[in-house]
Coordinates of N, CA and C in Angstrom, one line a residue:
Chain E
X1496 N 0.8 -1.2 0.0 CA 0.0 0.0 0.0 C 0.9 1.2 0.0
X1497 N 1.3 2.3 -1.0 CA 1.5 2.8 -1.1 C 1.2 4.5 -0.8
X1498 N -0.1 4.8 -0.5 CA -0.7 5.6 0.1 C -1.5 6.4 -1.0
X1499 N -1.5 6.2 -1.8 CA -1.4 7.0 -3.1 C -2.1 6.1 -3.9
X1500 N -3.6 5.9 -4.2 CA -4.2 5.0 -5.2 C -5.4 5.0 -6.4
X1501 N -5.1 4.8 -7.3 CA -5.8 4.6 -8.3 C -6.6 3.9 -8.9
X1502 N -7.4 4.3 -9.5 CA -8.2 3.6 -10.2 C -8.9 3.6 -11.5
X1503 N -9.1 3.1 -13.0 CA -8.8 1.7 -12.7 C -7.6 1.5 -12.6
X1504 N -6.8 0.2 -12.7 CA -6.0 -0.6 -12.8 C -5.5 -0.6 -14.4
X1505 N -6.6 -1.2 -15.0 CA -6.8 -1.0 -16.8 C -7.7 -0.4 -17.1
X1506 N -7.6 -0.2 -18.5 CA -8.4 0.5 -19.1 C -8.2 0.6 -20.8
X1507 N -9.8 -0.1 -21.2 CA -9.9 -0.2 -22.5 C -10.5 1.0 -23.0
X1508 N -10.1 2.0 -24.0 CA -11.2 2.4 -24.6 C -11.6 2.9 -25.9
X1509 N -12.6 3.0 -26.6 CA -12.2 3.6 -28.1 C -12.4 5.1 -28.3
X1510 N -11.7 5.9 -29.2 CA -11.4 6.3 -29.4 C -12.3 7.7 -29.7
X1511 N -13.7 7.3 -29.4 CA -15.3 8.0 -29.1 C -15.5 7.9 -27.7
X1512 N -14.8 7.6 -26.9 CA -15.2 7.3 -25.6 C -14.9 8.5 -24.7
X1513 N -15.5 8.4 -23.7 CA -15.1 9.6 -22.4 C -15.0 8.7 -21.2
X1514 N -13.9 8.9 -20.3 CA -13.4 8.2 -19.5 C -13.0 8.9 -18.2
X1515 N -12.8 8.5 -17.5 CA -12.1 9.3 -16.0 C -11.0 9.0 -15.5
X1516 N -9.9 9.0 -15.4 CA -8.7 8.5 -13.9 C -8.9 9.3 -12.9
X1517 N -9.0 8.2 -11.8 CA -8.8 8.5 -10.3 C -7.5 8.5 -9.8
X1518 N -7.4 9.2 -8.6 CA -6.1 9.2 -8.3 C -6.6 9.8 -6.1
X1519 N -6.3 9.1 -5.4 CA -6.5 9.6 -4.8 C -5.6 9.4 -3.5
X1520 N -5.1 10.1 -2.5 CA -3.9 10.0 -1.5 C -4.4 10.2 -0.3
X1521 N -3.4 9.6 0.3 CA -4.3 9.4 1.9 C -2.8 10.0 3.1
X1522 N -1.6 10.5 2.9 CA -1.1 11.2 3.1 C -0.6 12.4 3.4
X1523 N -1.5 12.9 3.2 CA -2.0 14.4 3.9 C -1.0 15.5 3.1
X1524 N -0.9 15.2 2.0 CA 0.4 16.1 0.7 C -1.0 17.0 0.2
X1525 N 0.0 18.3 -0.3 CA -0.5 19.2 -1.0 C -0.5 19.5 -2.8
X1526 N 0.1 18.4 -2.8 CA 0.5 18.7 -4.3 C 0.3 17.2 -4.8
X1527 N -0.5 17.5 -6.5 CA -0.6 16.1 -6.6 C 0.0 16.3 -8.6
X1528 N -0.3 15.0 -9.2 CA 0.8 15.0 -10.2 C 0.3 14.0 -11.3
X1529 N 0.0 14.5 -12.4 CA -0.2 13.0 -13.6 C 0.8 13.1 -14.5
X1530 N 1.5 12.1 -14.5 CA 2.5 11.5 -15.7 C 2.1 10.3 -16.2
X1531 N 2.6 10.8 -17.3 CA 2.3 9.3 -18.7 C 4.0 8.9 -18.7
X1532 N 3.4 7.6 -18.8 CA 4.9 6.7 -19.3 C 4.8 6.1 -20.3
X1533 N 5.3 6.3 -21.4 CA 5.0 5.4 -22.5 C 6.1 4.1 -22.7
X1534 N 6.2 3.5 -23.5 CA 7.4 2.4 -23.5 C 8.6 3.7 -24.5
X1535 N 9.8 2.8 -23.7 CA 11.1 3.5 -24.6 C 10.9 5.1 -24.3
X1536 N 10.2 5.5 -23.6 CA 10.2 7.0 -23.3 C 10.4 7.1 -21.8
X1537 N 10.9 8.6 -21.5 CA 11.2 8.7 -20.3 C 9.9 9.5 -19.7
X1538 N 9.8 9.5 -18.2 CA 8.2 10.2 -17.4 C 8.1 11.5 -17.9
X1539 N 6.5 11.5 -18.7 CA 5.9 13.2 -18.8 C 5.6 13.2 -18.1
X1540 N 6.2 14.3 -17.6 CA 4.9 15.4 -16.5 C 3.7 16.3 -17.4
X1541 N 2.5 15.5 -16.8 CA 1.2 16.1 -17.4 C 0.8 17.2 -17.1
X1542 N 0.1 17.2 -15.6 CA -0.1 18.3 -14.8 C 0.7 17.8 -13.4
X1543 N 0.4 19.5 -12.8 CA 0.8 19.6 -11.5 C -0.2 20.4 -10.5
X1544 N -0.6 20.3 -9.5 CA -1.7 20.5 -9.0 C -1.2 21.0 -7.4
X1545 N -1.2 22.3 -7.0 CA -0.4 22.7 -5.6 C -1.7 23.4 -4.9
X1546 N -1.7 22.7 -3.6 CA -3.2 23.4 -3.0 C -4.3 23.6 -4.1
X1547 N -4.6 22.9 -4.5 CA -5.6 22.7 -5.4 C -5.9 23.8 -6.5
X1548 N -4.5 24.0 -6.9 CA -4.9 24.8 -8.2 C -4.0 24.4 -9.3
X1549 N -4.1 24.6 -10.4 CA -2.9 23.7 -11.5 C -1.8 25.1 -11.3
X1550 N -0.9 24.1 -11.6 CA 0.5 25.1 -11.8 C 1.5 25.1 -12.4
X1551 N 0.9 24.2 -13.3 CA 1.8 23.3 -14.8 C 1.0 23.0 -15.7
X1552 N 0.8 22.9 -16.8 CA 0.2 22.2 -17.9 C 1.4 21.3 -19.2
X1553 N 1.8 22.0 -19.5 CA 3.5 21.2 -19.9 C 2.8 21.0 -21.8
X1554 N 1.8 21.9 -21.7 CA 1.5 22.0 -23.4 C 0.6 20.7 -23.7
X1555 N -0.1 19.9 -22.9 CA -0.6 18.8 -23.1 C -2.1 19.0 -24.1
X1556 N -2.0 18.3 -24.9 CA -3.5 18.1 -25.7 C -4.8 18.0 -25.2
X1557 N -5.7 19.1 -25.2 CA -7.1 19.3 -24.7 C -7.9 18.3 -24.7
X1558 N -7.3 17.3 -25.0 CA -8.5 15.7 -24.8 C -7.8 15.1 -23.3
X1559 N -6.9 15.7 -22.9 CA -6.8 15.4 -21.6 C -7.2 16.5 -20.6
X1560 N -8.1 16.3 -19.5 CA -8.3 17.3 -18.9 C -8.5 16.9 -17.6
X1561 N -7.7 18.1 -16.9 CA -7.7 17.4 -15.4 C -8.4 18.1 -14.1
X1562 N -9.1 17.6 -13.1 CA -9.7 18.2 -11.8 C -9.0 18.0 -10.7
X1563 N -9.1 18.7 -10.1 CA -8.6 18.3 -8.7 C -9.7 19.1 -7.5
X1564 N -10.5 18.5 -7.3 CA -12.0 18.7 -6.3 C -11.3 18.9 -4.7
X1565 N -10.1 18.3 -4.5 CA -9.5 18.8 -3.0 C -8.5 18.7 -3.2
X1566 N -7.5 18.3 -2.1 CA -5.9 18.1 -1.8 C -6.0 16.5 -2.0
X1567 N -7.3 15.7 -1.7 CA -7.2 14.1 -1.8 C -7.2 13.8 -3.0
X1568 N -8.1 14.0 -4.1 CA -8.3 13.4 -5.1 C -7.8 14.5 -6.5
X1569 N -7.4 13.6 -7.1 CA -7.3 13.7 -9.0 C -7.5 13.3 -9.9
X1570 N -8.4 14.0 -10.6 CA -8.9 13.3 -11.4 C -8.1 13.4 -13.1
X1571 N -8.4 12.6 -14.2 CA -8.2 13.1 -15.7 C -9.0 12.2 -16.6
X1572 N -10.0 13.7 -16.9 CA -11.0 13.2 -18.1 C -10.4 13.2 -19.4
X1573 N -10.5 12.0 -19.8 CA -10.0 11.3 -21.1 C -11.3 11.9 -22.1
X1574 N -11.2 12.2 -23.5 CA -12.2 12.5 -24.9 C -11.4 12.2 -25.6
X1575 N -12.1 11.6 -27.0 CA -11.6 11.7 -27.9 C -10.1 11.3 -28.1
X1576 N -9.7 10.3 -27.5 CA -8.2 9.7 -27.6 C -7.7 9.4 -28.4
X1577 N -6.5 9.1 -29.1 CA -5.7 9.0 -30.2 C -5.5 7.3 -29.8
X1578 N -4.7 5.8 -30.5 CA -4.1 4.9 -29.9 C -3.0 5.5 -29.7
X1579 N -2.0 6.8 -29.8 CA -1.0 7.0 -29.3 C -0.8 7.4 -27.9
X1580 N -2.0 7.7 -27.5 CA -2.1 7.8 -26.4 C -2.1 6.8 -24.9
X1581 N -1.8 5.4 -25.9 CA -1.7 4.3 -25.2 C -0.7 4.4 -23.7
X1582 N -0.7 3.8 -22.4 CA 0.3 4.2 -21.7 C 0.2 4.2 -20.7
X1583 N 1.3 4.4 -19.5 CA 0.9 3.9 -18.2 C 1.0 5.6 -17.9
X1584 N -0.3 5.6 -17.3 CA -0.7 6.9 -16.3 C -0.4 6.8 -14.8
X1585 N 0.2 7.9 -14.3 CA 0.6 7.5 -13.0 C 0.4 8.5 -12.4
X1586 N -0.3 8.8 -10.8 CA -0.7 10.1 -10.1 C 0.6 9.8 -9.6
X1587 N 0.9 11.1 -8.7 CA 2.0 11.1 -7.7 C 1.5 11.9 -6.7
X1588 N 1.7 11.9 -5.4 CA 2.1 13.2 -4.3 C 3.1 13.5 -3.7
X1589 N 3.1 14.8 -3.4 CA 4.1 15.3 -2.6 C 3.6 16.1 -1.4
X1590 N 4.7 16.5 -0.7 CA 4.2 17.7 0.5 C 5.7 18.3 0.3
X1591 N 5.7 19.8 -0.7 CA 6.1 20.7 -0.8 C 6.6 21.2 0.7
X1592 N 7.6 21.6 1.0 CA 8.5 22.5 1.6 C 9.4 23.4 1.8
X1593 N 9.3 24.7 2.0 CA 10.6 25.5 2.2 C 10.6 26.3 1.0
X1594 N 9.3 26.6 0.7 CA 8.7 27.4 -0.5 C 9.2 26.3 -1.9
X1595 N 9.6 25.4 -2.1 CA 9.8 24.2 -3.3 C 8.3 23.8 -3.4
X1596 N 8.1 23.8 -4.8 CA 7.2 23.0 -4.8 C 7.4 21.1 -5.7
X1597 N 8.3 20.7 -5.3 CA 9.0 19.6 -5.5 C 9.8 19.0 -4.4
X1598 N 9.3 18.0 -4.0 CA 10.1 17.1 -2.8 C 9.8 15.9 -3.3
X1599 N 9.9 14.6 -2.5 CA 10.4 13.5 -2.6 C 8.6 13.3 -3.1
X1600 N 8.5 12.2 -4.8 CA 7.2 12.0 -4.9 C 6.5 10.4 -4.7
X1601 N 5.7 10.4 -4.1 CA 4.7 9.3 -3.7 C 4.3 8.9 -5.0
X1602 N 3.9 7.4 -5.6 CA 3.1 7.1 -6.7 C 2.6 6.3 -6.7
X1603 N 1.3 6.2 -7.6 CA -0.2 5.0 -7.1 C 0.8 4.1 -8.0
X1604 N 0.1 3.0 -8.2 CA 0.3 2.2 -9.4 C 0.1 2.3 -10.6
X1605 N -0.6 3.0 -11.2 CA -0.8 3.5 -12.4 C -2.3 3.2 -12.9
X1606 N -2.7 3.2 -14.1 CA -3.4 3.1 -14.8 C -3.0 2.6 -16.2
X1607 N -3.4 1.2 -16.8 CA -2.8 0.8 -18.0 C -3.7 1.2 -18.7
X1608 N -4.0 2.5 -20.0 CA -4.9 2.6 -20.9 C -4.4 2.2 -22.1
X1609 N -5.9 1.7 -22.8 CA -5.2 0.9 -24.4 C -6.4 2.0 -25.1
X1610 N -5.9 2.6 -26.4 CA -7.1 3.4 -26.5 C -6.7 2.3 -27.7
X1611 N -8.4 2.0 -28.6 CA -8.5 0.9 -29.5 C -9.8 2.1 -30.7
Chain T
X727 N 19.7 23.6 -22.5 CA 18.5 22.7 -22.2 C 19.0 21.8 -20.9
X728 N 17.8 21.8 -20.7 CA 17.7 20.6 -19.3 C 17.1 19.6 -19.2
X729 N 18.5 18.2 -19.2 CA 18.4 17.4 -19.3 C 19.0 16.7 -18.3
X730 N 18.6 15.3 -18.0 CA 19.0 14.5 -16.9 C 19.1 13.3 -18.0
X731 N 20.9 12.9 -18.0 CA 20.8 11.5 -18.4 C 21.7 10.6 -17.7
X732 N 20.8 9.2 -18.3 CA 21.4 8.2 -17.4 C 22.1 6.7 -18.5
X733 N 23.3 6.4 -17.6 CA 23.8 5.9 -18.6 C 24.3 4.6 -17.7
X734 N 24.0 3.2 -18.0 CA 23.7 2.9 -19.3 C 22.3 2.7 -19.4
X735 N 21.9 2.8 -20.3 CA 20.2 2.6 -20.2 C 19.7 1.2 -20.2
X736 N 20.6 -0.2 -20.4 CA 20.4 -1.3 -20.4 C 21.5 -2.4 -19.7
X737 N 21.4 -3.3 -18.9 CA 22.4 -3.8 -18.4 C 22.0 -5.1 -17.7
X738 N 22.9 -6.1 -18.3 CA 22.5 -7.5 -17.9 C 23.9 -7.7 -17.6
X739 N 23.9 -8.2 -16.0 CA 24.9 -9.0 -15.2 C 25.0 -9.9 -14.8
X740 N 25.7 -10.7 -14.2 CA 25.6 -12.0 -13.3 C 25.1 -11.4 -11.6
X741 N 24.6 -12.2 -11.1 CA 24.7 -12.2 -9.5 C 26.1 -12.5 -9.2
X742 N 26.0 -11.3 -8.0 CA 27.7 -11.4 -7.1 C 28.6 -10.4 -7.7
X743 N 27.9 -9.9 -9.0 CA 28.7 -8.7 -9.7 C 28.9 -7.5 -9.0
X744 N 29.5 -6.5 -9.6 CA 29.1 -5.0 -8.8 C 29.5 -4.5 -10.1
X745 N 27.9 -3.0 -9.8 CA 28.0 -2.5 -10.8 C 27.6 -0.7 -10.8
X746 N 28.0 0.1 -11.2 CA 27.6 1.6 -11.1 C 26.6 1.9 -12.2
X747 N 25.5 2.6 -11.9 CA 24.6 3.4 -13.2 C 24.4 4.7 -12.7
X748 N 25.0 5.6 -13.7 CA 25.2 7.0 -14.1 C 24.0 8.0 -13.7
X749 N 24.1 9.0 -13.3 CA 23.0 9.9 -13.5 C 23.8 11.4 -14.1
X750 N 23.7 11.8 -15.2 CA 24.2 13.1 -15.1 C 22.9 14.3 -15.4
X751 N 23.6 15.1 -15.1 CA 22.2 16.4 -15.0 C 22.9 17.6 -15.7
X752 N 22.1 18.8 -15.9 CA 22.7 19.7 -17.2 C 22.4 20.8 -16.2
X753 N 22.1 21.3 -15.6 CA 22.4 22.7 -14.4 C 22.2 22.4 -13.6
X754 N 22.5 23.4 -12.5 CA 22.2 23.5 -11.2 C 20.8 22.9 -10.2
X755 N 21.4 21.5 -9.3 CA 20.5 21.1 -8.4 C 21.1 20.8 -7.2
X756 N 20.6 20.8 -6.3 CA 21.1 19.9 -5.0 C 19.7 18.9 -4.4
X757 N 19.2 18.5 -5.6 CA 18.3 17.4 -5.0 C 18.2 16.5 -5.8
X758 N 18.1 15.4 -5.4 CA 18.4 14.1 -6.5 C 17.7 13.0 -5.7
X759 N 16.7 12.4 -6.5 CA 16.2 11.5 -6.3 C 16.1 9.9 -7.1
X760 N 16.5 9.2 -6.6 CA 16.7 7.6 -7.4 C 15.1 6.6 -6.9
X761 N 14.9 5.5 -8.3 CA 13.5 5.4 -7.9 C 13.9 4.2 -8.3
X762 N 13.0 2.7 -8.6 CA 13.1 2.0 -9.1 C 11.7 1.4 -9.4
X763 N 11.4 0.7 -10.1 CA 10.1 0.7 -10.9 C 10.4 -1.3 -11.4
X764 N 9.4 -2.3 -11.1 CA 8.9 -3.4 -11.1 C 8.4 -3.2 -12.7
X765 N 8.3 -4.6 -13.2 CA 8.0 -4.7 -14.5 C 6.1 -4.5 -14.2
X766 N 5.8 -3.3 -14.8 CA 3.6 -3.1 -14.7 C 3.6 -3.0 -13.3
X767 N 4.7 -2.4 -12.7 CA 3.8 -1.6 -11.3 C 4.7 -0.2 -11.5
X768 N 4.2 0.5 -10.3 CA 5.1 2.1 -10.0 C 5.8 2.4 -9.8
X769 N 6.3 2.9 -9.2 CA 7.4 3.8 -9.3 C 7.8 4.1 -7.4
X770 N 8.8 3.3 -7.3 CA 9.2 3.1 -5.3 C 10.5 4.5 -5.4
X771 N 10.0 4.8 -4.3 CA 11.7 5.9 -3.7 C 12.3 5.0 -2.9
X772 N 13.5 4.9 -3.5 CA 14.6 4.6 -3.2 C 15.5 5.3 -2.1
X773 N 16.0 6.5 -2.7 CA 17.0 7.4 -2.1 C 16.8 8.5 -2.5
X774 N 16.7 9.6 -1.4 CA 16.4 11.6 -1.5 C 17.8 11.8 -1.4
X775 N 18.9 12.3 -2.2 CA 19.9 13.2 -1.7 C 20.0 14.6 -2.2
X776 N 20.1 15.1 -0.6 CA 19.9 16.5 -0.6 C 21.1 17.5 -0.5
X777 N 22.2 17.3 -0.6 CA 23.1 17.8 -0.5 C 24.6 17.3 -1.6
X778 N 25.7 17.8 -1.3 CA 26.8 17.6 -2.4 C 27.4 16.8 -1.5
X779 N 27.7 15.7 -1.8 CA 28.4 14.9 -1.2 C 27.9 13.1 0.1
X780 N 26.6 14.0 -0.2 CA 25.4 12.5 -0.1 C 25.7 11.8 0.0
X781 N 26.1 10.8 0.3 CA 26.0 9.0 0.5 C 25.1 8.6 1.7
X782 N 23.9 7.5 0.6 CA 23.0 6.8 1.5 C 23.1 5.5 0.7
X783 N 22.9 4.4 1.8 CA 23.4 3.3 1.3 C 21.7 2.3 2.4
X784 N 21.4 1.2 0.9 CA 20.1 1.0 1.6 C 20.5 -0.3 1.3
X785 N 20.9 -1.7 1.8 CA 21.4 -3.0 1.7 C 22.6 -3.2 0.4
X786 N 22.2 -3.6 -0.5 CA 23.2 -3.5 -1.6 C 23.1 -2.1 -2.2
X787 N 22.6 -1.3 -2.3 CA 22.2 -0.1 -3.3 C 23.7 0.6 -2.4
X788 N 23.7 1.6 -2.7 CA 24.3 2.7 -2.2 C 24.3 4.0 -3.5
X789 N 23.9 5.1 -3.3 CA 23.9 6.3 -4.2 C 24.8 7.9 -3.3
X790 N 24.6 8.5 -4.4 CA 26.1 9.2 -4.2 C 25.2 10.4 -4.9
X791 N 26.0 11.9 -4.8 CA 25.6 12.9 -5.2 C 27.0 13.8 -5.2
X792 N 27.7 14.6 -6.1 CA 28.7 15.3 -6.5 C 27.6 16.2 -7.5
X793 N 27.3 17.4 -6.4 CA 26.4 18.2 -7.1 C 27.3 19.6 -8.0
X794 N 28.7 19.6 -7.9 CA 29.6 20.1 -8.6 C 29.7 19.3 -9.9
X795 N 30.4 18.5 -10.3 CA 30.1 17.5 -11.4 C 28.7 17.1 -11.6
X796 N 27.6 17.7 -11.2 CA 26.3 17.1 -11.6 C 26.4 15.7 -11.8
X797 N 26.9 15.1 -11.1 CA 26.6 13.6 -11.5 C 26.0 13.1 -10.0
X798 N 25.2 11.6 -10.2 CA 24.9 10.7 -9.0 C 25.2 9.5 -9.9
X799 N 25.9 8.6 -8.5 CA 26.0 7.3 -8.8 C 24.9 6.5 -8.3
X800 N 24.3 5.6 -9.0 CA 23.7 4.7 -8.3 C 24.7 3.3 -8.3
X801 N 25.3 2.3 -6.5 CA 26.3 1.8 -6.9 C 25.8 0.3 -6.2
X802 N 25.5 -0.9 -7.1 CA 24.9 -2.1 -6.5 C 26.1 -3.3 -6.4
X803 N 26.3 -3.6 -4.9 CA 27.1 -4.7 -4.4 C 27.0 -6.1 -4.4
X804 N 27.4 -6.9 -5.1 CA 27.1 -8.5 -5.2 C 25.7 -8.2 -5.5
X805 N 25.4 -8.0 -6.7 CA 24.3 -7.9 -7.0 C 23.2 -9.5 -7.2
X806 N 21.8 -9.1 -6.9 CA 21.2 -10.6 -6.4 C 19.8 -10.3 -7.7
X807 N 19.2 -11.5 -8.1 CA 18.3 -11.4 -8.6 C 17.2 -10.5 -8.5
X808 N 17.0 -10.3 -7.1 CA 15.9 -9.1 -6.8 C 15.9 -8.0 -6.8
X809 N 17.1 -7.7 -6.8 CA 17.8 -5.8 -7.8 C 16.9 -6.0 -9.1
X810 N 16.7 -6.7 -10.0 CA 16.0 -6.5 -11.6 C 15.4 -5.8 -11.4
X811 N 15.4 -4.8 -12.1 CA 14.4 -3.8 -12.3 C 15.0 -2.7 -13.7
X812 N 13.8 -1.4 -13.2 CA 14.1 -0.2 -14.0 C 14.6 0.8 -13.2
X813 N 15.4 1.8 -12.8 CA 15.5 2.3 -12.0 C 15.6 3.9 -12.8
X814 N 15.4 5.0 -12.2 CA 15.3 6.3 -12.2 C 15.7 7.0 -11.6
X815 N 16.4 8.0 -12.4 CA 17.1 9.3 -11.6 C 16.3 10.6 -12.0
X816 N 15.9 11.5 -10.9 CA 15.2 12.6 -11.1 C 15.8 13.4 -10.0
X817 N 15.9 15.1 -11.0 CA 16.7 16.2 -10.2 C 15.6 17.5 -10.2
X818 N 15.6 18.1 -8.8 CA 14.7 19.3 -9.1 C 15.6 20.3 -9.9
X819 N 14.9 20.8 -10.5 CA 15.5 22.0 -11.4 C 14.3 23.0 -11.5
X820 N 14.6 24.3 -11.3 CA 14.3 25.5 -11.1 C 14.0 25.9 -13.1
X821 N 12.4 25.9 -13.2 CA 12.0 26.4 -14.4 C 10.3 26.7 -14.6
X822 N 10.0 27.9 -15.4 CA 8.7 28.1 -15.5 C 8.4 28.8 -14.0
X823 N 9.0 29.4 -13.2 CA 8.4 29.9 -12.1 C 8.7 28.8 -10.8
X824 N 9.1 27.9 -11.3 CA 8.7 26.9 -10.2 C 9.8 25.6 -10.0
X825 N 10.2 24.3 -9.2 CA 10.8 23.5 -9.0 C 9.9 22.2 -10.0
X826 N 10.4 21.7 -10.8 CA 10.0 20.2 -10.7 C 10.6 19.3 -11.4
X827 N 10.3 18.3 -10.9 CA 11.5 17.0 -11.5 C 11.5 16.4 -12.7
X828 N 13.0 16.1 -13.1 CA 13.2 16.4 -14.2 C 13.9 14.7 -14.6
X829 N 13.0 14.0 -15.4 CA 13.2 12.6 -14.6 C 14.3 12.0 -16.2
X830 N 14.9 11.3 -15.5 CA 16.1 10.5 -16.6 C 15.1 9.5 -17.2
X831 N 15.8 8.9 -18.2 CA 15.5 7.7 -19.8 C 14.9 6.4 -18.5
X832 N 15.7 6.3 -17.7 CA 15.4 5.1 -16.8 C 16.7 3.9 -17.6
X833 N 16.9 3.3 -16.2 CA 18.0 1.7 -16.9 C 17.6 0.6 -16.0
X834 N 17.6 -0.2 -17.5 CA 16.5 -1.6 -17.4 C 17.9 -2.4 -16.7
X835 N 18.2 -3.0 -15.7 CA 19.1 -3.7 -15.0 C 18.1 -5.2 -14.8
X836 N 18.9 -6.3 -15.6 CA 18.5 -7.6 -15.4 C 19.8 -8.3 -14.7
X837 N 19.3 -9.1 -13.7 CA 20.6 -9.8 -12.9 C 20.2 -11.2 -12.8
X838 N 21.0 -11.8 -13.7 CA 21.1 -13.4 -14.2 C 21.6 -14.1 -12.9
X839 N 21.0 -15.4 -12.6 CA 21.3 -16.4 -11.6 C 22.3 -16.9 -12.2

């Protein structure tokens, strides 16, 4: 148990679909985090989420879109997906210090999406 | 540009070996984080080094930080089957207003019985 959990696990979907990732921490961190991992690539950072407001976007494609309703949970609504967008999604947390907003990051297990 | 690389990105050993994998970084950090990652699960912390001259050592692992050379070692002792993994190096770096990590290629480390 990592403190830090997700849901789903997998995830099929086509390419007309609308979908959600969960992400939620039990940690008591202020900052939370979606990265895609794809194979042979190194971790994007998607968004970044500090006291519940974004504070990164990193240029990401408007069919990804993300909430964050408190400090616990994160969400990212999937539309209109590419199959390039295949890939392991992974929340993170942190608890920012000493005015950083980067310290040591917590990660759920991911989410495996297949967009078909 | 700001980049974190890690070298080698692939490495198959024997058990009982010892072996070092690279982290270099392209400006100014003093925070370095090493991670390792299971084949389809996440991403575990390993080791925070927060300073120049760092050494933490967690059973066989031991990592290292020379924040003048921008480099960290990651350095594995008689290496055992249960080391296999992927492992990760990530450095805060100061951009866009803000701190965030700036994560290396990852190196796939398999260790043969």
């Amino acid at each position: 148990e990592t403190g830090v959990t997700q849901t789903p696990r997998h995830l099929v979907m086509g390419m007309t679909n609308k979908k959600s990732l969960k992400c939620e921490q039990h940690l008591g961190h202020n900052a939370m985090y979606w990265y895609k991992q794809s194979a042979k690539k190194p971790l994007e950072l998607m968004f970044v989420y500090s006291l519940e407001e974004r504070v990164e976007n990193n240029s990401v494609p408007s069919r990804f879109s993300p909430e964050c309703p408190n400090s616990s949970h994160l969400f990212l609504h999937l539309h209109t997906l590419q199959p390039e967008d295949s890939a392991l999604y992974l929340c993170a947390s942190s608890q920012p210090g000493g005015g950083r907003t980067n310290t040591e990051a917590f990660f759920g297990q991911g989410t495996r999406l297949t967009v078909v | 540009e700001l980049k974190v690389e890690q070298n080698p990105l692939f490495l198959s050993m024997q058990e009982g070996k010892n072996y070092t994998i690279y982290c270099n970084y392209s400006t100014t950090s003093d925070r370095l984080y090493w991670y390792r990652q299971d084949p389809g699960k996440s991403l575990e912390s390993l080791f925070v080094l927060l300073s120049n001259g760092a050494v933490k050592q967690e059973g066989r692992l031991m990592a290292s930080l020379d924040t003048k050379a921008r480099l960290s070692t990651l350095h594995i002792t008689a290496a055992v089957h249960d080391l296999s993994a992927t492992y990760f190096c990530a450095v805060d770096m100061w951009m866009d207003s803000n701190y965030q990590l700036i994560w290396g290629a990852g190196t796939k480390l398999i260790i043969k019985p």
